[in-house]
């Protein structure tokens, strides 16, 4: 077995050899703790039948651990300065493919069809660049990719929002979106000391496992997500206020909205954060005809 990349000594040595300087704007905080990396790979349940998709391999710390366990690893890296480094650090592994691209611009269906057609299981595993955590997660979820799910490191504050329960301060439209597509679970919180350089926020690892089907029946997903977003637009406002002020056509349809809430037994003075996903589904199904 080769020496691990993710130790403080080896990471420093690699960075110095290549004269690499971190770009804060690209969320470059590299992992220097192999224990944490192994826990991430374990949480993702990677086997020799798994194709792993990584976002932002950096100098290859996590990529290497994945390559040792998975059938194949496909990793998207935006920073061209890291390509020669990765070619060097990952040279012992012949099952890694690095794609030099912004993952947000990538055609993931095409890449999966090309690179990971012959695996029976696909999982996204990443220490995400924190400046784009939410857009990346939403892209992975809404594109309905043929993956089992994802295990990702992100800001603890965002992890708490993804796994939040109704009625808590962390519960919001992002929670509903993520829980509509997946079962979310915070696997562990992670101290700042395991990164180089240390980020100025706390981190956590979250596991999102795709549901075979959404937990609620929604007539029109577009309306469902509009209703959810409008309900949380101003957290201190009542549900009725938020719906009339923030739904397109809400003001003109105030009476119908009031009637729908009454028919469902939902008090219009409640706050959006108290509604569970089933209540949002019933509400959006009742309101859908207004927005067709
Ligand atoms: N996986 C490495 C580790 O754990 O040590 C590095 C993780 S670092 C938090 C995030 C990585 O994502 C960096 O290598 C950065 O250059 C890369 N990155 C940032 N934005 C990206 C994007 N839009 N698409 C692909 N990679 C990106």
Short mmCIF file of C-alpha atoms and ligand atoms in Angstrom, two decimals:
data_model
loop_
_atom_site.label_atom_id
_atom_site.label_comp_id
_atom_site.label_asym_id
_atom_site.label_seq_id
_atom_site.Cartn_x
_atom_site.Cartn_y
_atom_site.Cartn_z
CA UNK A 1 0.00 0.00 0.00
CA UNK A 2 1.24 3.50 -0.86
CA UNK A 3 1.80 6.24 1.72
CA UNK A 4 -1.43 8.16 2.41
CA UNK A 5 -1.71 11.63 0.85
CA UNK A 6 -3.83 12.93 3.71
CA UNK A 7 -1.24 13.37 6.44
CA UNK A 8 -0.05 16.84 7.47
CA UNK A 9 3.56 15.98 6.49
CA UNK A 10 2.84 14.50 3.06
CA UNK A 11 0.30 17.22 2.20
CA UNK A 12 2.83 19.96 3.07
CA UNK A 13 5.52 18.21 1.09
CA UNK A 14 3.27 17.92 -2.01
CA UNK A 15 2.13 21.55 -1.77
CA UNK A 16 5.71 22.80 -1.39
CA UNK A 17 7.03 20.66 -4.23
CA UNK A 18 4.49 22.20 -6.61
CA UNK A 19 4.54 25.71 -5.07
CA UNK A 20 0.77 25.44 -4.65
CA UNK A 21 -1.09 28.30 -2.94
CA UNK A 22 -4.68 27.84 -1.74
CA UNK A 23 -7.47 29.76 -3.43
CA UNK A 24 -10.03 30.74 -0.85
CA UNK A 25 -12.47 31.65 -3.63
CA UNK A 26 -12.51 27.97 -4.72
CA UNK A 27 -13.22 26.68 -1.21
CA UNK A 28 -9.85 24.94 -0.99
CA UNK A 29 -9.57 23.34 2.44
CA UNK A 30 -7.82 20.02 2.08
CA UNK A 31 -8.29 17.09 4.47
CA UNK A 32 -5.18 15.99 6.37
CA UNK A 33 -6.68 13.22 8.53
CA UNK A 34 -6.91 9.71 7.13
CA UNK A 35 -9.21 8.60 9.97
CA UNK A 36 -11.89 11.08 8.93
CA UNK A 37 -11.47 10.04 5.30
CA UNK A 38 -11.96 6.39 6.15
CA UNK A 39 -15.09 7.25 8.11
CA UNK A 40 -16.46 9.14 5.10
CA UNK A 41 -15.77 6.20 2.79
CA UNK A 42 -17.35 3.80 5.32
CA UNK A 43 -20.44 6.01 5.63
CA UNK A 44 -20.82 5.85 1.85
CA UNK A 45 -20.71 2.03 1.92
CA UNK A 46 -18.31 1.83 -1.01
CA UNK A 47 -17.63 -1.64 -2.40
CA UNK A 48 -15.72 -3.05 -5.35
CA UNK A 49 -18.95 -2.74 -7.40
CA UNK A 50 -19.29 1.00 -6.67
CA UNK A 51 -18.55 3.81 -9.06
CA UNK A 52 -17.70 6.85 -6.95
CA UNK A 53 -18.24 10.38 -8.20
CA UNK A 54 -16.11 12.98 -6.42
CA UNK A 55 -16.41 16.75 -6.61
CA UNK A 56 -13.19 18.66 -6.04
CA UNK A 57 -10.41 16.10 -5.50
CA UNK A 58 -7.85 18.76 -4.47
CA UNK A 59 -4.54 16.91 -4.25
CA UNK A 60 -6.31 13.54 -4.10
CA UNK A 61 -6.70 12.90 -0.35
CA UNK A 62 -10.21 11.44 -0.58
CA UNK A 63 -9.82 10.25 -4.17
CA UNK A 64 -7.07 7.89 -3.07
CA UNK A 65 -9.16 6.34 -0.28
CA UNK A 66 -12.04 5.90 -2.74
CA UNK A 67 -9.78 4.39 -5.41
CA UNK A 68 -8.66 1.71 -2.95
CA UNK A 69 -12.25 0.62 -2.27
CA UNK A 70 -14.34 1.47 -5.34
CA UNK A 71 -14.39 -0.07 -8.79
CA UNK A 72 -13.83 3.33 -10.35
CA UNK A 73 -13.62 6.98 -9.30
CA UNK A 74 -14.62 9.90 -11.51
CA UNK A 75 -13.61 13.26 -10.05
CA UNK A 76 -14.43 16.80 -11.23
CA UNK A 77 -11.81 19.45 -10.49
CA UNK A 78 -12.17 23.08 -11.57
CA UNK A 79 -8.61 24.27 -10.74
CA UNK A 80 -6.17 23.49 -13.58
CA UNK A 81 -3.18 23.96 -11.22
CA UNK A 82 -4.22 20.74 -9.47
CA UNK A 83 -4.17 18.55 -12.60
CA UNK A 84 -0.40 17.84 -12.72
CA UNK A 85 -0.42 17.29 -8.95
CA UNK A 86 -3.26 14.77 -9.20
CA UNK A 87 -1.56 13.00 -12.10
CA UNK A 88 1.42 12.54 -9.78
CA UNK A 89 -0.26 11.72 -6.45
CA UNK A 90 -2.81 9.34 -7.98
CA UNK A 91 -0.37 7.62 -10.37
CA UNK A 92 -0.52 4.36 -8.34
CA UNK A 93 -4.24 4.00 -9.10
CA UNK A 94 -5.48 2.99 -12.55
CA UNK A 95 -9.19 3.28 -11.72
CA UNK A 96 -9.35 7.09 -11.39
CA UNK A 97 -10.52 9.52 -14.06
CA UNK A 98 -10.09 13.25 -13.39
CA UNK A 99 -12.34 15.59 -15.37
CA UNK A 100 -11.20 19.21 -15.52
CA UNK A 101 -14.56 20.96 -15.27
CA UNK A 102 -16.83 23.05 -13.08
CA UNK A 103 -19.22 20.40 -11.79
CA UNK A 104 -22.11 22.87 -12.02
CA UNK A 105 -21.59 23.00 -15.78
CA UNK A 106 -21.08 19.27 -16.24
CA UNK A 107 -23.49 17.01 -18.09
CA UNK A 108 -23.55 14.40 -15.34
CA UNK A 109 -25.89 12.01 -17.15
CA UNK A 110 -23.46 11.90 -20.10
CA UNK A 111 -20.42 11.42 -17.85
CA UNK A 112 -22.14 8.60 -15.95
CA UNK A 113 -23.17 6.93 -19.23
CA UNK A 114 -19.62 7.20 -20.55
CA UNK A 115 -17.55 6.46 -17.45
CA UNK A 116 -19.75 4.50 -15.07
CA UNK A 117 -22.04 2.38 -17.25
CA UNK A 118 -20.58 -0.91 -16.01
CA UNK A 119 -21.01 -0.50 -12.25
CA UNK A 120 -24.02 -1.76 -10.29
CA UNK A 121 -23.85 1.03 -7.70
CA UNK A 122 -23.02 4.75 -7.90
CA UNK A 123 -22.39 7.13 -5.05
CA UNK A 124 -21.27 10.75 -4.82
CA UNK A 125 -18.61 11.25 -2.15
CA UNK A 126 -17.01 14.64 -1.61
CA UNK A 127 -15.52 17.22 0.67
CA UNK A 128 -17.47 20.00 -1.01
CA UNK A 129 -16.20 23.49 -1.82
CA UNK A 130 -18.27 25.43 0.73
CA UNK A 131 -19.02 28.45 -1.47
CA UNK A 132 -21.22 26.29 -3.74
CA UNK A 133 -22.54 23.57 -1.42
CA UNK A 134 -26.24 24.22 -1.98
CA UNK A 135 -26.19 24.61 -5.81
CA UNK A 136 -24.15 21.40 -6.10
CA UNK A 137 -26.50 19.40 -3.86
CA UNK A 138 -29.59 20.77 -5.66
CA UNK A 139 -28.08 19.91 -9.06
CA UNK A 140 -27.34 16.34 -7.94
CA UNK A 141 -30.88 15.93 -6.58
CA UNK A 142 -33.01 17.63 -9.22
CA UNK A 143 -31.24 16.06 -12.22
CA UNK A 144 -32.47 12.68 -10.99
CA UNK A 145 -29.17 10.94 -11.59
CA UNK A 146 -28.81 7.16 -11.49
CA UNK A 147 -26.99 7.27 -8.13
CA UNK A 148 -27.68 5.67 -4.71
CA UNK A 149 -27.06 8.94 -2.95
CA UNK A 150 -24.27 11.05 -1.55
CA UNK A 151 -22.02 11.39 1.46
CA UNK A 152 -20.61 14.88 1.61
CA UNK A 153 -18.69 17.12 3.97
CA UNK A 154 -20.16 20.60 4.26
CA UNK A 155 -20.66 23.49 6.70
CA UNK A 156 -22.28 22.15 9.87
CA UNK A 157 -24.86 24.91 9.65
CA UNK A 158 -25.97 23.67 6.21
CA UNK A 159 -25.92 20.02 7.33
CA UNK A 160 -28.24 20.95 10.21
CA UNK A 161 -30.61 22.63 7.76
CA UNK A 162 -30.72 19.60 5.47
CA UNK A 163 -31.58 17.19 8.28
CA UNK A 164 -33.85 19.57 10.26
CA UNK A 165 -37.24 18.69 11.75
CA UNK A 166 -40.37 20.91 11.43
CA UNK A 167 -40.67 23.66 14.04
CA UNK A 168 -36.92 24.16 14.45
CA UNK A 169 -34.93 27.24 13.40
CA UNK A 170 -32.95 25.20 10.85
CA UNK A 171 -36.07 23.92 9.05
CA UNK A 172 -36.65 25.68 5.72
CA UNK A 173 -37.24 25.29 2.00
CA UNK A 174 -33.85 23.59 1.53
CA UNK A 175 -34.83 21.00 4.17
CA UNK A 176 -38.06 20.20 2.33
CA UNK A 177 -36.32 19.99 -1.06
CA UNK A 178 -33.67 17.60 0.24
CA UNK A 179 -36.14 15.48 2.23
CA UNK A 180 -38.45 15.26 -0.79
CA UNK A 181 -35.72 13.47 -2.75
CA UNK A 182 -33.68 11.77 -0.02
CA UNK A 183 -33.43 10.51 3.52
CA UNK A 184 -30.96 12.82 5.24
CA UNK A 185 -28.78 11.97 8.22
CA UNK A 186 -25.86 13.81 9.82
CA UNK A 187 -23.13 11.16 10.14
CA UNK A 188 -20.62 13.14 12.20
CA UNK A 189 -19.41 16.61 13.01
CA UNK A 190 -15.82 17.36 12.13
CA UNK A 191 -13.34 19.67 13.89
CA UNK A 192 -11.58 22.44 11.95
CA UNK A 193 -8.20 20.95 12.81
CA UNK A 194 -8.49 18.20 10.18
CA UNK A 195 -8.24 20.71 7.31
CA UNK A 196 -5.39 22.62 5.74
CA UNK A 197 -5.91 25.57 5.87
CA UNK A 198 -8.50 25.49 8.66
CA UNK A 199 -11.90 26.85 7.57
CA UNK A 200 -13.59 29.45 9.75
CA UNK A 201 -16.78 27.42 10.15
CA UNK A 202 -17.54 24.05 11.70
CA UNK A 203 -18.09 21.11 9.37
CA UNK A 204 -20.18 17.95 9.26
CA UNK A 205 -20.61 14.91 7.08
CA UNK A 206 -24.11 14.21 5.85
CA UNK A 207 -25.51 11.14 4.12
CA UNK A 208 -28.37 11.60 1.66
CA UNK A 209 -29.88 8.36 0.39
CA UNK A 210 -32.21 8.74 -2.57
CA UNK A 211 -35.78 7.67 -1.90
CA UNK A 212 -37.31 5.22 -4.40
CA UNK A 213 -40.21 7.69 -4.57
CA UNK A 214 -41.03 10.96 -2.78
CA UNK A 215 -42.59 10.58 0.69
CA UNK A 216 -45.68 12.56 -0.40
CA UNK A 217 -47.88 12.65 -3.50
CA UNK A 218 -47.56 15.98 -5.24
CA UNK A 219 -49.71 16.85 -8.28
CA UNK A 220 -47.34 19.50 -9.61
CA UNK A 221 -43.75 19.66 -8.34
CA UNK A 222 -43.31 23.19 -9.69
CA UNK A 223 -46.24 24.48 -7.63
CA UNK A 224 -45.14 22.42 -4.60
CA UNK A 225 -41.70 24.04 -4.51
CA UNK A 226 -43.18 27.52 -5.18
CA UNK A 227 -45.58 27.09 -2.24
CA UNK A 228 -42.73 25.89 -0.01
CA UNK A 229 -40.42 28.77 -0.97
CA UNK A 230 -43.20 31.36 -0.56
CA UNK A 231 -44.13 29.96 2.88
CA UNK A 232 -40.59 30.54 4.17
CA UNK A 233 -39.98 33.85 2.35
CA UNK A 234 -40.30 35.91 5.55
CA UNK A 235 -39.95 33.63 8.53
CA UNK A 236 -41.71 35.93 11.00
CA UNK A 237 -44.78 36.36 8.82
CA UNK A 238 -47.82 34.09 8.99
CA UNK A 239 -48.41 31.42 6.40
CA UNK A 240 -51.30 33.37 4.86
CA UNK A 241 -49.23 36.55 4.60
CA UNK A 242 -46.32 34.76 3.01
CA UNK A 243 -48.53 32.93 0.52
CA UNK A 244 -50.44 36.05 -0.55
CA UNK A 245 -47.31 38.23 -0.73
CA UNK A 246 -44.86 35.81 -2.27
CA UNK A 247 -46.77 33.48 -4.56
CA UNK A 248 -47.17 34.76 -8.08
CA UNK A 249 -50.86 35.73 -8.21
CA UNK A 250 -51.15 35.31 -4.45
CA UNK A 251 -52.79 38.67 -3.80
CA UNK A 252 -55.52 38.17 -6.39
CA UNK A 253 -56.22 34.67 -5.03
CA UNK A 254 -56.21 35.53 -1.33
CA UNK A 255 -59.75 34.27 -0.77
CA UNK A 256 -59.11 30.95 -2.50
CA UNK A 257 -55.93 30.51 -0.45
CA UNK A 258 -57.90 31.17 2.76
CA UNK A 259 -60.54 28.67 1.68
CA UNK A 260 -57.92 26.02 0.85
CA UNK A 261 -56.26 26.45 4.27
CA UNK A 262 -59.63 26.21 6.03
CA UNK A 263 -60.61 23.08 4.08
CA UNK A 264 -57.31 21.44 5.11
CA UNK A 265 -57.68 22.52 8.75
CA UNK A 266 -54.44 24.54 8.57
CA UNK A 267 -54.58 27.69 10.71
CA UNK A 268 -53.62 30.64 8.43
CA UNK A 269 -51.82 32.27 11.38
CA UNK A 270 -49.30 29.43 11.61
CA UNK A 271 -45.73 30.05 10.43
CA UNK A 272 -44.38 28.13 7.44
CA UNK A 273 -41.76 26.45 9.62
CA UNK A 274 -44.47 24.54 11.55
CA UNK A 275 -45.80 22.70 8.48
CA UNK A 276 -44.49 19.23 7.76
CA UNK A 277 -43.88 17.96 4.24
CA UNK A 278 -47.29 16.20 4.11
CA UNK A 279 -49.07 19.47 4.93
CA UNK A 280 -47.09 21.30 2.24
CA UNK A 281 -48.06 18.56 -0.23
CA UNK A 282 -51.80 18.82 0.59
CA UNK A 283 -51.64 22.61 0.47
CA UNK A 284 -49.86 22.70 -2.89
CA UNK A 285 -52.29 20.11 -4.32
CA UNK A 286 -55.20 22.30 -3.20
CA UNK A 287 -53.58 25.43 -4.67
CA UNK A 288 -52.29 23.85 -7.91
CA UNK A 289 -55.47 24.60 -9.93
CA UNK A 290 -54.98 28.32 -9.20
CA UNK A 291 -51.56 28.34 -10.79
CA UNK A 292 -52.20 26.37 -13.97
N1 LIG B 1 -11.18 16.55 -1.80
C1 LIG B 1 -10.07 17.37 -1.35
C2 LIG B 1 -9.82 17.12 0.12
O1 LIG B 1 -10.77 16.66 0.79
O2 LIG B 1 -8.72 17.38 0.59
C3 LIG B 1 -10.30 18.86 -1.60
C4 LIG B 1 -11.60 19.44 -1.06
S1 LIG B 1 -11.71 21.20 -1.15
C5 LIG B 1 -12.83 21.48 0.19
C6 LIG B 1 -12.75 21.55 -2.54
C7 LIG B 1 -12.17 21.25 -3.92
O3 LIG B 1 -13.18 21.55 -4.90
C8 LIG B 1 -10.96 22.06 -4.33
O4 LIG B 1 -10.01 21.21 -4.90
C9 LIG B 1 -11.49 23.06 -5.38
O5 LIG B 1 -10.51 23.45 -6.32
C10 LIG B 1 -12.60 22.25 -6.02
N2 LIG B 1 -13.70 23.02 -6.61
C11 LIG B 1 -14.16 24.23 -6.24
N3 LIG B 1 -15.21 24.60 -6.99
C12 LIG B 1 -15.45 23.58 -7.86
C13 LIG B 1 -16.41 23.36 -8.90
N4 LIG B 1 -17.35 24.27 -9.15
N5 LIG B 1 -16.33 22.23 -9.63
C14 LIG B 1 -15.37 21.30 -9.35
N6 LIG B 1 -14.45 21.45 -8.38
C15 LIG B 1 -14.48 22.57 -7.64
#
